[in-house]
Coordinates of C-alpha atoms in Angstrom, one line a residue:
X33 CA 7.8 -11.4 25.0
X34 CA 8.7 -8.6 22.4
X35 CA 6.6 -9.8 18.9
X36 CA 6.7 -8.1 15.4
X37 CA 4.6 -4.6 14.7
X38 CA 2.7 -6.3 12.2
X39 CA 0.0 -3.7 13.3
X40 CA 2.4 -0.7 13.5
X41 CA 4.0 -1.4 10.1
X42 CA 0.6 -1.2 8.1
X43 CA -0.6 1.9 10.2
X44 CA 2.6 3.4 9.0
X45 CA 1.9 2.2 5.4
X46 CA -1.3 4.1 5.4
X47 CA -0.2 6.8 7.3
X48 CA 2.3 7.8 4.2
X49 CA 0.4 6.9 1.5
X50 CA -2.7 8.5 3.1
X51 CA -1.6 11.5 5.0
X52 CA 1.5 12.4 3.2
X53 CA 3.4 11.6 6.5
X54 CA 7.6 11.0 6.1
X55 CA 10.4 13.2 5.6
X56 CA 11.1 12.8 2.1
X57 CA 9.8 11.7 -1.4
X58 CA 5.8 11.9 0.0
X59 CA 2.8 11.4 -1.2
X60 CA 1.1 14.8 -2.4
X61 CA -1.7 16.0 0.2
X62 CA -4.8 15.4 -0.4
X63 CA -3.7 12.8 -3.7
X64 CA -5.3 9.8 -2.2
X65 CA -8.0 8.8 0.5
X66 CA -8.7 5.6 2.9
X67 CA -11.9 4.3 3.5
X68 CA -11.6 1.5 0.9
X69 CA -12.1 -1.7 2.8
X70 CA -11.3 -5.1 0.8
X71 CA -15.4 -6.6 -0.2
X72 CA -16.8 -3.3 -0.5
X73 CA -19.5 -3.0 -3.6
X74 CA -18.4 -1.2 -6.5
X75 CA -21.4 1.1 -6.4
X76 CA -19.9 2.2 -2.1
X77 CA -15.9 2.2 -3.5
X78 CA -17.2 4.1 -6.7
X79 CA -19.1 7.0 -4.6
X80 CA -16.0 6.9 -2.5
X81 CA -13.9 7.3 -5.3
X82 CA -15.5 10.2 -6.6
X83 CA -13.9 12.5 -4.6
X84 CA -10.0 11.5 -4.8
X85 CA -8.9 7.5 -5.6
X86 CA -9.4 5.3 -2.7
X87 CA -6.5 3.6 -1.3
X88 CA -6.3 -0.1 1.3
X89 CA -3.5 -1.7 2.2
X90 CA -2.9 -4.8 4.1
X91 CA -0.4 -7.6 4.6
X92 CA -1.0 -10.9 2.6
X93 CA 1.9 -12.9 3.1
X94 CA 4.4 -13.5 6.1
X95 CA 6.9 -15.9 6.3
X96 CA 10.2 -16.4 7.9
X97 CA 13.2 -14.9 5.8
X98 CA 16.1 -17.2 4.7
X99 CA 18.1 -14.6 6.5
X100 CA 17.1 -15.1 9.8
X101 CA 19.4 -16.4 12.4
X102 CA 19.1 -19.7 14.2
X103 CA 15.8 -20.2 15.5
X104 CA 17.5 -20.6 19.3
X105 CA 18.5 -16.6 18.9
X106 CA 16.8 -13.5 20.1
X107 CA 15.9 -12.2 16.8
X108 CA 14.3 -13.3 14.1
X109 CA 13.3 -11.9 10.4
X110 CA 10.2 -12.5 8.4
X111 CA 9.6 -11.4 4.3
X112 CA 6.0 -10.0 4.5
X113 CA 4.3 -9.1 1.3
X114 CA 2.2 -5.8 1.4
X115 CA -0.7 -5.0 -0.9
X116 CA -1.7 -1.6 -1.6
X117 CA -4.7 -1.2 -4.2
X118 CA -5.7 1.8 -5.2
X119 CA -9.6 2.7 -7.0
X120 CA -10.1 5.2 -9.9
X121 CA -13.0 6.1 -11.4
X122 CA -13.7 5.8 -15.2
X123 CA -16.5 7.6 -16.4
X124 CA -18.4 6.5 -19.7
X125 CA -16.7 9.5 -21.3
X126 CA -12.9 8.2 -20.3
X127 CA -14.4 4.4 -21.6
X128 CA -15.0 5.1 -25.1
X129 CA -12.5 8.1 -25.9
X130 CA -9.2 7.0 -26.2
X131 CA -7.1 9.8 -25.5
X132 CA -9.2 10.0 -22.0
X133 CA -8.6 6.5 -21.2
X134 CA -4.9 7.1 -21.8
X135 CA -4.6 9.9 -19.7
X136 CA -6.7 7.7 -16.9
X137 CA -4.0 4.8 -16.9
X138 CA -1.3 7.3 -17.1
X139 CA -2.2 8.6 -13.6
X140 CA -2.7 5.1 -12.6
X141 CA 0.7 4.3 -13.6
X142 CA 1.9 7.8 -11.9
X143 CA 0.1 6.5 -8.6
X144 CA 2.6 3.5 -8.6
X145 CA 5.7 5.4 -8.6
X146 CA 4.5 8.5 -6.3
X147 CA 3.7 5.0 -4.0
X148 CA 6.5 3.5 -4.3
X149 CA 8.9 6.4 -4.3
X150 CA 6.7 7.2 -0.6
X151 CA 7.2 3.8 0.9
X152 CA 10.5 3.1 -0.6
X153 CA 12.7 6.1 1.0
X154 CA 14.5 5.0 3.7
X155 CA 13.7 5.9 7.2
X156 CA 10.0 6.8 6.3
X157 CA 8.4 3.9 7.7
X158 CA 10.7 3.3 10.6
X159 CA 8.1 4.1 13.6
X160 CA 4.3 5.7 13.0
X161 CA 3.3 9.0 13.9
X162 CA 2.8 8.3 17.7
X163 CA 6.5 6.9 17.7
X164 CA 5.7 3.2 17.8
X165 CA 8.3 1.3 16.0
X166 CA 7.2 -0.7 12.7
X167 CA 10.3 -3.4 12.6
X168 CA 10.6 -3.0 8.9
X169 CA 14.1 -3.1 8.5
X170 CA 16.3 0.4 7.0
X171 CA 12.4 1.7 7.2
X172 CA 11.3 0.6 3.6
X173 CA 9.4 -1.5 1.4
X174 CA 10.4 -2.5 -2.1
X175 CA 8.3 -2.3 -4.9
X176 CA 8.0 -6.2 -6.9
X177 CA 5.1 -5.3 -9.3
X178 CA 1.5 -3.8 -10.0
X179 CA -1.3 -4.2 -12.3
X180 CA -4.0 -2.1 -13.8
X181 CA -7.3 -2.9 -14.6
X182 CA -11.0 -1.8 -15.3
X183 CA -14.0 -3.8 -13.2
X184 CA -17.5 -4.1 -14.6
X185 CA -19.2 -3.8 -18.1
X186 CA -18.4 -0.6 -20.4
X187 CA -21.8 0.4 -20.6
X188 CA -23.0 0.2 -16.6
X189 CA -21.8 3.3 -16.3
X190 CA -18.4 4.8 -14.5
X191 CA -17.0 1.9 -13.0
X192 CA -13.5 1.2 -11.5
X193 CA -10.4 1.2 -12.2
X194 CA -8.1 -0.8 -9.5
X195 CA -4.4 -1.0 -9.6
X196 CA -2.8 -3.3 -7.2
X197 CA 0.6 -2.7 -5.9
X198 CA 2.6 -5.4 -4.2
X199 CA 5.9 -4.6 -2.1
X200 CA 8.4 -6.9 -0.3
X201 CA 9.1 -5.7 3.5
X202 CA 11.8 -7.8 6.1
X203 CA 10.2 -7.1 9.8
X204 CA 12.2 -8.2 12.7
X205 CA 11.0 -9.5 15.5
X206 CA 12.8 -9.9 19.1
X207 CA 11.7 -12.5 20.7
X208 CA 12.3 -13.4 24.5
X209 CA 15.0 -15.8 25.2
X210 CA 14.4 -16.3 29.0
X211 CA 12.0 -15.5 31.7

């Protein structure tokens, strides 16, 4: 039986947004780095972060899509939200001068659209790198909001800045019909 590349689909995900990977409308190298699991302390994401923002993504939401066919055919759709957040660091400097903290959510705005621009060109998230298939149909994701905003006390120090991107992907699935 043939299921959805759920697994595929968000290896491709980080794959672009991580490794600059696609043919067109990429991330810039070296722009963003993984290693950001979901739970992890602010002190571990804000070391992390240090270097270049952090980036996870992962999929919260699947359900099947209005557009599906009869459930007695061989395919089937599902609308499956994907969550990409993203980790800054502010430092006390950026907290208290305002022409620093402007210039901090400007690139955290900047980081949405180089995202979205990356995951929402068609045909760059059709298979990963090794050549498995993702099943997210005409190879993008679209872009349904995002939201910015500091974590922590301003005077503990830097502390982090998280943006959370949300995008709406169809997969399609192809399940068996007979033995």
């Amino acid at each position: 039986m043939a299921y959805v590349h759920t697994a595929a689909a968000l290896q491709r995900v980080r794959e672009v947004i991580e490794d600059s990977a696609g043919t067109l409308r990429t991330t810039p190298p070296d722009r963003f780095d993984g290693d950001a699991p979901g739970g992890l302390g602010d002190e571990a994401i804000l070391t992390r972060a240090l270097v270049r923002p952090r980036v996870e993504a992962r999929i919260t939401t699947q359900r099947p899509s209005p557009a599906s066919p009869p459930v007695g055919g061989n395919i089937r759709f599902y609308d499956v939200v994907f969550v990409v957040r993203v980790t800054r660091v502010v430092t006390p400097i950026e907290q208290l001068s305002d022409d620093d903290r402007d210039a901090l959510f400007a690139l955290c705005a900047e980081d949405v659209d180089v995202i979205a621009q990356a995951l929402g060109y068609p045909g760059n998230l059709s298979a990963t790198e090794g050549g498995t298939p993702t099943d997210i149909m005409s190879g993008v994701l679209v872009l349904q909001d995002s939201q910015t905003e500091p974590r922590g006390a301003i005077n503990d120090g830097a502390q982090p800045v998280e943006t959370t991107i949300t995008f709406l992907g169809r997969l399609i699935s192809r399940p068996a019909i007979s033995t």
